[in-house]
Short mmCIF file of C-alpha atoms in Angstrom, two decimals:
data_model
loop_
_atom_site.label_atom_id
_atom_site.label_comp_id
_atom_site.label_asym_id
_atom_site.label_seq_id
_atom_site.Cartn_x
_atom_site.Cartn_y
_atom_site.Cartn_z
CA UNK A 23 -2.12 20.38 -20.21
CA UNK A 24 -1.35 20.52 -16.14
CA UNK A 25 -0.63 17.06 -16.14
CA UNK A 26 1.50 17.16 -20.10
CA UNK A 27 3.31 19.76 -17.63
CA UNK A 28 3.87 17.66 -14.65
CA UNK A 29 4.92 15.19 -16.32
CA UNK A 30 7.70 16.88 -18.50
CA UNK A 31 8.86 18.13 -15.45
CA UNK A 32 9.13 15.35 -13.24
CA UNK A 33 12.54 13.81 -11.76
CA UNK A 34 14.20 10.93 -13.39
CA UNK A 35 13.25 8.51 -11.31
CA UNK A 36 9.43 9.59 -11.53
CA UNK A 37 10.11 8.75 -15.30
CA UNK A 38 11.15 5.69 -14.64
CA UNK A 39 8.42 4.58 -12.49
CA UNK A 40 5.86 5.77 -14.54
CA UNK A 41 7.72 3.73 -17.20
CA UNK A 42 7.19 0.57 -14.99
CA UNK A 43 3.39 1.07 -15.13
CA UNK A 44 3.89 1.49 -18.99
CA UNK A 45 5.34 -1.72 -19.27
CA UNK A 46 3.00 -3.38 -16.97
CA UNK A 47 0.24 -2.18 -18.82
CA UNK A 48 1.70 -3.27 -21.74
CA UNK A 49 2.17 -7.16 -21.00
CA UNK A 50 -1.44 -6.65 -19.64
CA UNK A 51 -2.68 -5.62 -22.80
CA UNK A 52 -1.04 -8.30 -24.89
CA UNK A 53 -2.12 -10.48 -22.97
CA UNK A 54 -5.67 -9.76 -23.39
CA UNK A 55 -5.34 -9.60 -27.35
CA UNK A 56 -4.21 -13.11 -27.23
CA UNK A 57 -6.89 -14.31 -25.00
CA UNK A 58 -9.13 -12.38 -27.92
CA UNK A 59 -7.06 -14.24 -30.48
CA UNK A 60 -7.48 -17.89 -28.88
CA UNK A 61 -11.43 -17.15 -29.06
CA UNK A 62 -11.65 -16.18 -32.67
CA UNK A 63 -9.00 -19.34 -33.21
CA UNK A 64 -11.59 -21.69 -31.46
CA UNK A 65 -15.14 -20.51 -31.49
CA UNK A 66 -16.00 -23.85 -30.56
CA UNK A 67 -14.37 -23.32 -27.10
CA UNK A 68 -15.64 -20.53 -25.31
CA UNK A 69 -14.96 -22.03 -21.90
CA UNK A 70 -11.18 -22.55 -22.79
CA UNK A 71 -11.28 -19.09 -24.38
CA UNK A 72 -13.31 -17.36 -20.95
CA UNK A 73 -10.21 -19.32 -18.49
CA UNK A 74 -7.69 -17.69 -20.80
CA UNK A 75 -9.12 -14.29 -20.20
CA UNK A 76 -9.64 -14.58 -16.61
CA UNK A 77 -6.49 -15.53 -16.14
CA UNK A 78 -5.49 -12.10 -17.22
CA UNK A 79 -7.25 -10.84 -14.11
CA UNK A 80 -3.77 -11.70 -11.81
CA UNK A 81 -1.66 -9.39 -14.43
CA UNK A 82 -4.31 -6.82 -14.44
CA UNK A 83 -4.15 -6.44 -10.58
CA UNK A 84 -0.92 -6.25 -10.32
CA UNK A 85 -0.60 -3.75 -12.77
CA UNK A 86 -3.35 -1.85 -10.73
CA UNK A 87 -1.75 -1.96 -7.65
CA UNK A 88 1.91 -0.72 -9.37
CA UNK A 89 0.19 2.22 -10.61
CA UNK A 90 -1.50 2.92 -7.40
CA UNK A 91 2.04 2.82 -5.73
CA UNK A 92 3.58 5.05 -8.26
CA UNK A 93 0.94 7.30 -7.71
CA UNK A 94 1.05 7.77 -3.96
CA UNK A 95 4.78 8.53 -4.23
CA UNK A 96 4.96 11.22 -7.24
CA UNK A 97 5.74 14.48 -5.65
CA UNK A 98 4.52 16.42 -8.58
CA UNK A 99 0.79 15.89 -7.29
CA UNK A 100 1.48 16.22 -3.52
CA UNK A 101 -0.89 18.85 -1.75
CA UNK A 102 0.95 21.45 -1.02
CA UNK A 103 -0.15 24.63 1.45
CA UNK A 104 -1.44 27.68 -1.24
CA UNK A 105 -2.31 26.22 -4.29
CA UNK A 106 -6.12 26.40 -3.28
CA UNK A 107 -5.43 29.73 -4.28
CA UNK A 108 -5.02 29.25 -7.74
CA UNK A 109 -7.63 26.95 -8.32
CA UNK A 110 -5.10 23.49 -7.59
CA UNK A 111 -6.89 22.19 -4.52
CA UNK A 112 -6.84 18.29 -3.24
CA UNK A 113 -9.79 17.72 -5.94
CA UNK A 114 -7.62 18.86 -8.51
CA UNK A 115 -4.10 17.56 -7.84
CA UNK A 116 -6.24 14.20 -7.62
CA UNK A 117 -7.54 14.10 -11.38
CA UNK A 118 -4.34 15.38 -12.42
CA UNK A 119 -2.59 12.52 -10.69
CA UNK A 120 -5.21 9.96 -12.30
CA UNK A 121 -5.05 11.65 -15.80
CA UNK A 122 -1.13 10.97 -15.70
CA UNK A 123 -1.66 7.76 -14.78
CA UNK A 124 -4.22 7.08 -17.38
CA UNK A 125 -1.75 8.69 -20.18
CA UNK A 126 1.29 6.07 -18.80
CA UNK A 127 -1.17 2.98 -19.02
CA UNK A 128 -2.67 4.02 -22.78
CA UNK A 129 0.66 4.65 -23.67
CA UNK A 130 1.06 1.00 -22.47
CA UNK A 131 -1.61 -0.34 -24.02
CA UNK A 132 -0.84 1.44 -27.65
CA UNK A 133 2.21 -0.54 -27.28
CA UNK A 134 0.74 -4.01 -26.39
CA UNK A 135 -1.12 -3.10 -29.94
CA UNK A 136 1.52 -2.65 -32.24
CA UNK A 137 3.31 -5.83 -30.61
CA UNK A 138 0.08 -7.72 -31.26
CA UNK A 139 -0.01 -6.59 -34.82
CA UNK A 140 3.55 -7.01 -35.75
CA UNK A 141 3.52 -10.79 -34.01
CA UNK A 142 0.72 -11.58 -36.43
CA UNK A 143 2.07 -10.13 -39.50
CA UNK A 144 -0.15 -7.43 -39.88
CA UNK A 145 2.15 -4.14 -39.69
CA UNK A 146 5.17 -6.11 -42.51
CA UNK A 147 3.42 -8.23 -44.26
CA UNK A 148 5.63 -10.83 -43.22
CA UNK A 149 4.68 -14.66 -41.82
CA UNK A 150 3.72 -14.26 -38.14
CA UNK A 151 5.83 -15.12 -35.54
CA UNK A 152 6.60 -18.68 -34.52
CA UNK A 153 7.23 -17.42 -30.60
CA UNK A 154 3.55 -16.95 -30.19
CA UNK A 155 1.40 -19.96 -30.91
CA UNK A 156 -0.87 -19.07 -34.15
CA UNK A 157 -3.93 -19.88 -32.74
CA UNK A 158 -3.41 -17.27 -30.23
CA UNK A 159 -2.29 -14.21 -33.06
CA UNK A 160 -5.65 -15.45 -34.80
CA UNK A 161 -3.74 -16.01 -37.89
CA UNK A 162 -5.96 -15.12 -41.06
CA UNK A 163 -8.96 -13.51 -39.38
CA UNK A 164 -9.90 -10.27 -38.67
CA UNK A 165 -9.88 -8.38 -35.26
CA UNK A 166 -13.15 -7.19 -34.45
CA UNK A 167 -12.53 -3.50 -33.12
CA UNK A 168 -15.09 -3.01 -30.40
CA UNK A 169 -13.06 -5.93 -28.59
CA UNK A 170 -10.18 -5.10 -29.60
CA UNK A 171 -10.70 -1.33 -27.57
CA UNK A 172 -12.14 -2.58 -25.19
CA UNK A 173 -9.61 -4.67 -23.98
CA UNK A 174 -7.48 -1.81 -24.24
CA UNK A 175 -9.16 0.42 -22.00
CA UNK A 176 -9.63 -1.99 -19.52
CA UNK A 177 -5.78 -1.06 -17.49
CA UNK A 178 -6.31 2.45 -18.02
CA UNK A 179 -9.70 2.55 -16.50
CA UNK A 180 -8.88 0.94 -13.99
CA UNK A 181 -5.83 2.31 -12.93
CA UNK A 182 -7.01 5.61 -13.36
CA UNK A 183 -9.93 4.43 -10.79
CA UNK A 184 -8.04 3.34 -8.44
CA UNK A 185 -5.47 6.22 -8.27
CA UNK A 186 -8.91 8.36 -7.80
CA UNK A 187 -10.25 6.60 -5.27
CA UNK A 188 -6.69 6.27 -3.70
CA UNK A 189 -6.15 9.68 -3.94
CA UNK A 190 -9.74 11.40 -2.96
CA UNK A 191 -9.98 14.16 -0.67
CA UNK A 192 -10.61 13.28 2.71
CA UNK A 193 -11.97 15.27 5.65
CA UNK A 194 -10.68 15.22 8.94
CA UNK A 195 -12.27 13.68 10.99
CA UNK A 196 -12.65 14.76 14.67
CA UNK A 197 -11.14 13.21 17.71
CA UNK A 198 -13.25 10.74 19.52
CA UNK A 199 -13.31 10.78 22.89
CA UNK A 200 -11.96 7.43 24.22
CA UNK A 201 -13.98 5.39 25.91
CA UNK A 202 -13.42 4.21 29.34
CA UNK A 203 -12.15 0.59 29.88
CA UNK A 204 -10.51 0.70 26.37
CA UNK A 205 -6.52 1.36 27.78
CA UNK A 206 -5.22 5.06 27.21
CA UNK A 207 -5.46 5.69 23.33
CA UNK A 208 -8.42 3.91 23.56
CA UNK A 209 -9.70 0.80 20.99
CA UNK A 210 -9.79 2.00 17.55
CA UNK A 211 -7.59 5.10 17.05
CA UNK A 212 -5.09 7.81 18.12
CA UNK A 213 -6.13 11.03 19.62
CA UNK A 214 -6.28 14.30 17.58
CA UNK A 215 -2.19 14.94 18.39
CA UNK A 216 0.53 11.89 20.33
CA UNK A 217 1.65 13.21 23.78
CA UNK A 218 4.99 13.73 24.69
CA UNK A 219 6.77 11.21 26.57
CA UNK A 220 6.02 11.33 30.88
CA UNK A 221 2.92 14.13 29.70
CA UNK A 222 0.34 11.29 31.60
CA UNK A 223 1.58 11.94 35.24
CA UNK A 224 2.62 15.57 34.72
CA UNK A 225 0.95 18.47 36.61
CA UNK A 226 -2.04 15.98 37.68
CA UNK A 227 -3.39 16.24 34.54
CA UNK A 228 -5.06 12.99 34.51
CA UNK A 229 -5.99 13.72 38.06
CA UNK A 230 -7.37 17.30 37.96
CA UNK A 231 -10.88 17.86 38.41
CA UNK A 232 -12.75 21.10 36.27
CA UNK A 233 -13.88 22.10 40.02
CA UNK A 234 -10.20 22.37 41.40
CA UNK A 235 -9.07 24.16 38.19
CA UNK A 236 -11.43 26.70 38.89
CA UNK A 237 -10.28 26.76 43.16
CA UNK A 238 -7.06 26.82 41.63
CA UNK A 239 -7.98 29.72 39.22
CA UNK A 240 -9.42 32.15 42.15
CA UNK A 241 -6.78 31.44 44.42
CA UNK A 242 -4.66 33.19 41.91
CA UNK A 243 -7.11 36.01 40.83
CA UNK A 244 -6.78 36.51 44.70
CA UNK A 245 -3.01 37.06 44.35
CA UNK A 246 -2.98 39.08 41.05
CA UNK A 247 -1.95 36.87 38.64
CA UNK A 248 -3.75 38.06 35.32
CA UNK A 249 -5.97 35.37 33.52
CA UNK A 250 -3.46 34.49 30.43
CA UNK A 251 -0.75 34.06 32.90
CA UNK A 252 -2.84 31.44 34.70
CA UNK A 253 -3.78 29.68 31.51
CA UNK A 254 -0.49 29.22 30.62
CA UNK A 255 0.99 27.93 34.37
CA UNK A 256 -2.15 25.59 35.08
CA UNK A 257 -3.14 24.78 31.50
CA UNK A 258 -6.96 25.27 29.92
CA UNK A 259 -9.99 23.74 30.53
CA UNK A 260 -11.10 22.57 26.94
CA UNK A 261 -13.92 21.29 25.67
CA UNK A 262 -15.85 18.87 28.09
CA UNK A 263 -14.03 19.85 30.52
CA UNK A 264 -10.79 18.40 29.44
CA UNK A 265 -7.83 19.76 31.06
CA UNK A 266 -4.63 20.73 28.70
CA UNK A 267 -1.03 21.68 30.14
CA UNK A 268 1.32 22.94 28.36
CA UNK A 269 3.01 19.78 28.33
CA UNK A 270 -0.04 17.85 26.83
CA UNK A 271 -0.93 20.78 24.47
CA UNK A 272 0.25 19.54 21.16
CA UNK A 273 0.59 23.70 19.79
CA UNK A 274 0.74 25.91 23.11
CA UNK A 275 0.34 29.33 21.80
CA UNK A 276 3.28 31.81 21.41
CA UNK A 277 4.24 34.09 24.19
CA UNK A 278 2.84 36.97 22.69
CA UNK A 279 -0.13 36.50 21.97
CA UNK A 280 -2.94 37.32 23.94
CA UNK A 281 -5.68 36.23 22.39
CA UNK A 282 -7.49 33.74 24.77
CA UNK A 283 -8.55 30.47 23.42
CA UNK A 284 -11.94 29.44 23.35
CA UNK A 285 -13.41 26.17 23.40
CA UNK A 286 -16.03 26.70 20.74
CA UNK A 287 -13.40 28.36 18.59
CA UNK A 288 -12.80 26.16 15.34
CA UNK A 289 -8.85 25.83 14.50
CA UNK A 290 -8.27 27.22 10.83
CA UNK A 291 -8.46 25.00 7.97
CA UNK A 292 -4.82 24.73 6.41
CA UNK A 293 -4.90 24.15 2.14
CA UNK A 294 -4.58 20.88 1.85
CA UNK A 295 -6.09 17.89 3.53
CA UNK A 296 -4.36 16.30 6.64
CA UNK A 297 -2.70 13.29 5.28
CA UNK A 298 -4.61 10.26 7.09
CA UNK A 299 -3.02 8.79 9.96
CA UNK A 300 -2.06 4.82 9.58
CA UNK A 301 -3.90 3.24 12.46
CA UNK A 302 -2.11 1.94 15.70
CA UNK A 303 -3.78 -1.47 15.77
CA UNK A 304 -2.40 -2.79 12.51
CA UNK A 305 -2.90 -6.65 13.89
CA UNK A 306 -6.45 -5.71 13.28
CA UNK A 307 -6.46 -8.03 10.20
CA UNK A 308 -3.90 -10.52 11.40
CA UNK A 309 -6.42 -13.09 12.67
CA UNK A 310 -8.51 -12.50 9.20
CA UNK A 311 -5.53 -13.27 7.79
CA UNK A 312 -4.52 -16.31 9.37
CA UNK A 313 -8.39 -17.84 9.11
CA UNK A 314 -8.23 -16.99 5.42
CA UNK A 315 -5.01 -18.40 5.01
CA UNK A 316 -5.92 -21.63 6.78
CA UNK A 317 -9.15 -21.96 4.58
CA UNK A 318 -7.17 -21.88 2.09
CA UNK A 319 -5.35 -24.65 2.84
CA UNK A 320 -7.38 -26.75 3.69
CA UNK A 321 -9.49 -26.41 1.04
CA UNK A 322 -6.89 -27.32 -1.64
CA UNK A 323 -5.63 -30.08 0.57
CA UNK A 324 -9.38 -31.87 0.56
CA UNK A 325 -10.10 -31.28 -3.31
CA UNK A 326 -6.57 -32.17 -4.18
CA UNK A 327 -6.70 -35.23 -1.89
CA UNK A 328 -10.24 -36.26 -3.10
CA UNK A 329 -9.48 -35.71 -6.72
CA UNK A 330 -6.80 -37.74 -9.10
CA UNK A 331 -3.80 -36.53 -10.01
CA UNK A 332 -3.57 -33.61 -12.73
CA UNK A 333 -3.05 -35.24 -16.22
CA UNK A 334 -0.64 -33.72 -18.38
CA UNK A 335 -1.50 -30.90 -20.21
CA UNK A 336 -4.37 -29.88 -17.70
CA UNK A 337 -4.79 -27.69 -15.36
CA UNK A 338 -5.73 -28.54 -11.84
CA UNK A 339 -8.90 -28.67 -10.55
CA UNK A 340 -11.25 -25.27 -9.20
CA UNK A 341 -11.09 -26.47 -5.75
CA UNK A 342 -6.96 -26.42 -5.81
CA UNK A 343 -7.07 -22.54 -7.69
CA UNK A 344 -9.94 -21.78 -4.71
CA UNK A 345 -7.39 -22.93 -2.55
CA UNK A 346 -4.23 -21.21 -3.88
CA UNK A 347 -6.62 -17.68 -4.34
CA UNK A 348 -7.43 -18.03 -0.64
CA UNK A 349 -4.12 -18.41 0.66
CA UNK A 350 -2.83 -15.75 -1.61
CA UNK A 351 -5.31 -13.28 -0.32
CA UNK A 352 -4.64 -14.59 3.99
CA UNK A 353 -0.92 -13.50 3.44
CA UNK A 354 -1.41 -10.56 1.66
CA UNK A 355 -4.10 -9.20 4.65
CA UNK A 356 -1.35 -10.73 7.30
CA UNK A 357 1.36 -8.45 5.73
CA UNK A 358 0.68 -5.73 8.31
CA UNK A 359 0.11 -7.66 11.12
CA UNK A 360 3.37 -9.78 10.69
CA UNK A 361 5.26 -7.17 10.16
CA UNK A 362 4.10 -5.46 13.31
CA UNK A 363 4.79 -8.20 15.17
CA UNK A 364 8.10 -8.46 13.59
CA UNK A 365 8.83 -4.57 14.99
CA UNK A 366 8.06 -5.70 18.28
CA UNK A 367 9.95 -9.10 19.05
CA UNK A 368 13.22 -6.77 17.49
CA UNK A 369 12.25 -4.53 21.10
CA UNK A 370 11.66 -7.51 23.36
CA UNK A 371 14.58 -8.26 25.62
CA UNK A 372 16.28 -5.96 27.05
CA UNK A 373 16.91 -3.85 23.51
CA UNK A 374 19.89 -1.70 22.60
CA UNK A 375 19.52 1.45 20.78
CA UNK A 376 20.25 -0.07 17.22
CA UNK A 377 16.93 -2.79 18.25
CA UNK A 378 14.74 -0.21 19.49
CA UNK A 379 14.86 2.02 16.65
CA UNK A 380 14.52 -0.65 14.04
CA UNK A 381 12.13 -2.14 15.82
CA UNK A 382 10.05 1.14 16.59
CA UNK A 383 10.24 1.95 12.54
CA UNK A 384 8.62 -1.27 11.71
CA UNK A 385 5.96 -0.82 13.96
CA UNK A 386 5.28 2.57 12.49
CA UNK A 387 5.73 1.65 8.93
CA UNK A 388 3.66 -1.77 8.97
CA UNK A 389 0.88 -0.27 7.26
CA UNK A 390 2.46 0.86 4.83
CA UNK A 391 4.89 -1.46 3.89
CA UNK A 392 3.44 -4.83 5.37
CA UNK A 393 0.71 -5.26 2.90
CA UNK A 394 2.91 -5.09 -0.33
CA UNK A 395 5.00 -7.50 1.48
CA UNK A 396 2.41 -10.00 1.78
CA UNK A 397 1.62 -9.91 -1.60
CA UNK A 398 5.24 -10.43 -2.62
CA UNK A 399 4.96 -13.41 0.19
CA UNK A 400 2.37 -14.64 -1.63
CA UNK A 401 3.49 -14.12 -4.91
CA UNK A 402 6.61 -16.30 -3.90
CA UNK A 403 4.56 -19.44 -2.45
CA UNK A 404 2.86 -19.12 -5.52
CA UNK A 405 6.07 -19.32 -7.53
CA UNK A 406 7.17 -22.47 -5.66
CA UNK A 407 3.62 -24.03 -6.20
CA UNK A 408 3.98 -23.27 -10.01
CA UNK A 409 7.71 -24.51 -10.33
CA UNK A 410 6.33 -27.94 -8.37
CA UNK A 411 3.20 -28.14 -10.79
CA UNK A 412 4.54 -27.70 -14.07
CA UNK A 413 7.72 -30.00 -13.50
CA UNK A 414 7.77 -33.04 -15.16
CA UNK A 415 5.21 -34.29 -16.48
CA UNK A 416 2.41 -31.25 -15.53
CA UNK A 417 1.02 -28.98 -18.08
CA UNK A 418 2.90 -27.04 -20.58
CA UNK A 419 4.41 -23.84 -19.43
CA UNK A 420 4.39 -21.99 -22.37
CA UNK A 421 5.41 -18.54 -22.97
CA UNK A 422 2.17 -16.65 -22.36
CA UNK A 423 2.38 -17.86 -19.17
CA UNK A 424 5.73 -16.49 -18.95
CA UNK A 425 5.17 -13.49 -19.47
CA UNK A 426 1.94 -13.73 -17.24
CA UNK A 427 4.31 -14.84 -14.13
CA UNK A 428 6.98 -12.27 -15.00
CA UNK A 429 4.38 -9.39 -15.07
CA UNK A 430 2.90 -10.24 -11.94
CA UNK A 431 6.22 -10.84 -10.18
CA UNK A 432 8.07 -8.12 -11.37
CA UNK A 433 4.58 -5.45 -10.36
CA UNK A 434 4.71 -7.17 -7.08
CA UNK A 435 8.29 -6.57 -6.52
CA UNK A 436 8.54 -3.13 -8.03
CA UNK A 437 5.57 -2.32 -5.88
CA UNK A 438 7.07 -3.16 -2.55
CA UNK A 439 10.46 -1.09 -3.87
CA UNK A 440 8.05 1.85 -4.42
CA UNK A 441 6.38 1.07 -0.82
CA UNK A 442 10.14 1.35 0.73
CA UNK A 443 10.52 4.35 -1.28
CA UNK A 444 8.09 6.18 -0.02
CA UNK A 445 7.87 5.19 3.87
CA UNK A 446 11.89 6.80 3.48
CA UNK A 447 10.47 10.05 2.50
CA UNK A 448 7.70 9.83 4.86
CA UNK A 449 10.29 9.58 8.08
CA UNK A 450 12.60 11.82 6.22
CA UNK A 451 12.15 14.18 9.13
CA UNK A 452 12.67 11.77 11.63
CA UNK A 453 15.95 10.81 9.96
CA UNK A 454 17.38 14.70 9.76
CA UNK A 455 16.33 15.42 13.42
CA UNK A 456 18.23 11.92 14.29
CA UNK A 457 21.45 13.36 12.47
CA UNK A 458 21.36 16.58 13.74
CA UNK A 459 20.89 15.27 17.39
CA UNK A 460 24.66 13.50 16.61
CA UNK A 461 23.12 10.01 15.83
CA UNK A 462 25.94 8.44 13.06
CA UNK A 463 24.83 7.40 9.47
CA UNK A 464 26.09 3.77 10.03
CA UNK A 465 23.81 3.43 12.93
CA UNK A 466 20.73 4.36 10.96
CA UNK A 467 22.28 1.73 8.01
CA UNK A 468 22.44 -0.53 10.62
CA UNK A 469 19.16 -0.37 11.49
CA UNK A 470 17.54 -0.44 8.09
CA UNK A 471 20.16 -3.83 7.63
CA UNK A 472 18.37 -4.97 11.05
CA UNK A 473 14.76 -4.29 9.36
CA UNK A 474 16.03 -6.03 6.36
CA UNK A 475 16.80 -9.07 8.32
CA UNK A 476 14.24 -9.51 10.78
CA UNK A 477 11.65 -9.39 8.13
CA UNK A 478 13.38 -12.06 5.89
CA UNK A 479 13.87 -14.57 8.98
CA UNK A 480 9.89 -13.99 9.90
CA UNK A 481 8.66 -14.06 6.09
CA UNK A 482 11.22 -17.10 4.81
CA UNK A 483 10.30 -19.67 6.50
CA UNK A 484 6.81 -18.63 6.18
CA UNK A 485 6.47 -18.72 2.84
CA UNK A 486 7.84 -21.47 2.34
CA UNK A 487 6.14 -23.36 4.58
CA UNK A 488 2.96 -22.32 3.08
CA UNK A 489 4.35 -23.11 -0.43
CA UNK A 490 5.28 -26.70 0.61
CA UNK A 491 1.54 -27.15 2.18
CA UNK A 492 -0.07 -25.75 -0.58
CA UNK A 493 2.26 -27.84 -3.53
CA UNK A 494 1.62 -31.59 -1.15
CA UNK A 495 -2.13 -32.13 -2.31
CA UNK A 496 -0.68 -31.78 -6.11
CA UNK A 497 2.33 -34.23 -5.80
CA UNK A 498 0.11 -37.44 -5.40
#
């Protein structure tokens, strides 16, 4: 009923995003009915049948990773501070979130169902439908009903899933110290709070020894200064021995309060769960990317180059798809990483104020935003590939595979549109405290133009460089 609720409630554009996963899930269903169809057309086939249904698997991500997107950006199951209190904690906002999501994609796939039937007839009573090929509606025969919900259940399952898993609670986990030799954030993450721009030279505090904190300390019990007092003007000797100023102290307490801090004192636990913090080494995956990507390649160049041309009306061989799913999956982990890199080469050079910022909000966002944009990278190679393949005198494009293309390329797309969607409200703070501090909305316009731009001269070329690699092997 909590989610019935939510839903109701929701903004229009919620609706309408939640409508996209609908829709998604509803191409994704009909799709697998007619894969279900071709096998009870052609019983004699069961390999043709078993390509036809794992071909559904590209749709069926797609519509995963939609819902997933949708998900992360519907304010209606955001933790928000107090409703622990009345029994809506982060455990509870997540099924709610996943239940909503599950209710969008069988709404979907009750849809796919009465297409399905009225294609073949079934619902009127009227000849099936010449835009589907017959053998595909399994004219005449009877749809077994354990497949039939089965396939079915298969988006919302797995959306659902993967909304929970996206979702799940997670702890906070404690600061690591950094080690020494790995630069000053250290190798693998950010500290428990950023410090404040010239904090590393300020008061010594890199420099200050526990022993001459304490020297320091007497000298002014020696002169009267009360303890608090001191704490505050020479900062506090955490724990292991870790000296915080006021300037590095991310929350210095107020100035009345006089409660001294400990170090063994644990900090309260707010409602909901600290939202986790992107990492700062998002090139992590870049060189994964780029290996994968260039296995890729060159595995669909050597089994394109050592077999014969595709005949028409087949597909190409496994060792070309092998190929094409490799490279797919390099650009998609390279999204981050490219983008990153994109965010600093706008900085390099001697940058003005509309460079730097753009360039800084790339940087920060590349997590968020890159990997979507990978997949819509790859998505577009894959486009060209397909447009190179089936020209001519290549296989049949029919419209199953139509419909297959457009559900993957319009989840892709709508998926990065969500992505942008929500990295705006995420650095919707940012934005205010820029306009209050006097900063002019065509500069920040500007900037997101700049953004726009940088990434389509770095991903262009790109993709379409891998596209062109990818489509030589097949035009021999």
């Amino acid at each position: 009923m909590l989610a019935l609720r939510l839903t109701r409630t929701a903004h229009l554009a919620v609706h309408l995003r939640r409508l996209l996963v609908a829709l998604a899930s509803a191409g994704t269903g009909f799709l697998l009915l007619c894969a279900l169809g071709h096998a009870l057309s052609h019983p004699d086939t069961p390999g043709a049948s078993a390509l036809r249904l794992a071909w559904c698997a590209a749709p069926l991500a797609a519509a995963v990773y939609l819902a997933v997107a949708v998900a992360r950006t519907d304010p209606g199951t955001r933790p928000r501070s107090g409703l622990s209190a009345i029994g809506l904690g982060p455990g509870r906002l997540m099924a709610v979130s996943a239940t909503t999501t599950a209710l969008s994609a069988a709404l979907g796939s009750v849809a796919a169902l009465l297409a399905f039937l009225y294609l073949r007839g079934s619902l009127t009573g009227r000849p099936p439908s010449d835009r589907v090929a017959p053998d595909a509606l399994a004219v005449g025969q009877s749809l077994p009903a354990p497949a039939v919900l089965t396939l079915l259940v298969l988006v919302p399952a797995f959306t659902s899933a993967a909304v929970a898993h996206t979702l799940r609670p997670r702890d906070p986990r404690p600061a690591a110290a950094a080690p020494r030799g790995y630069g000053r954030f250290g190798a693998y993450g950010w500290g428990k709070a950023r410090e404040t721009f010239g904090a590393y030279g300020r008061f010594g505090a890199r420099t200050a020894q526990p022993a001459a904190v304490a020297a320091g300390s007497r000298a002014a019990g020696a002169m009267g200064v009360p303890p608090l007092e001191r704490s505050r003007e020479w900062g506090r000797v955490g724990a292991g021995g870790a000296l915080h100023t006021q300037a590095s102290d991310p929350h210095p307490p107020p100035p009345g309060d006089a409660t001294p801090q400990t170090p063994d004192a644990a900090p309260d636990t707010p409602d909901t769960p600290a939202e986790p913090t992107p990492r700062p080494q998002n090139t992590t995956a870049l060189p994964w990317g780029i290996a994968i990507l260039t296995a890729g390649l060159t595995v669909e160049t050597y089994t394109g180059n050592a077999a014969a041309a595709p005949a028409p009306g087949t597909a190409p061989s496994a060792g070309v798809l092998i190929g094409w799913a490799l490279t797919a999956l390099g650009l998609a982990l390279a999204g981050p990483g490219l983008t990153h890199l994109c965010g600093r080469l706008l900085q390099a050079a001697r940058p003005g104020a509309l460079r730097l910022l753009a360039g800084r909000v790339l940087m920060e966002e590349s997590q968020r935003v890159g990997r979507p944009l990978g997949v819509v990278a790859a998505v577009a190679a894959a486009a060209y590939v397909a447009t190179t393949v089936y020209d001519g005198d290549g296989p049949a494009f029919g419209p199953l595979s139509a419909l297959g293309a457009l559900l993957v390329a319009g989840c892709t797309v709508a998926t990065l549109l969500t992505a942008a969607v929500e990295a705006r409200h995420a650095r919707a703070d940012t934005t205010d405290a820029l306009l209050r501090l006097g900063a002019p909305p065509a500069t920040l316009r500007a900037a997101a133009a700049v953004r726009a731009a940088a990434l389509l001269v770095l991903f262009g070329p790109l993709v379409l460089i891998v596209a062109v690699l990818a489509a030589l092997p097949l035009d021999h």
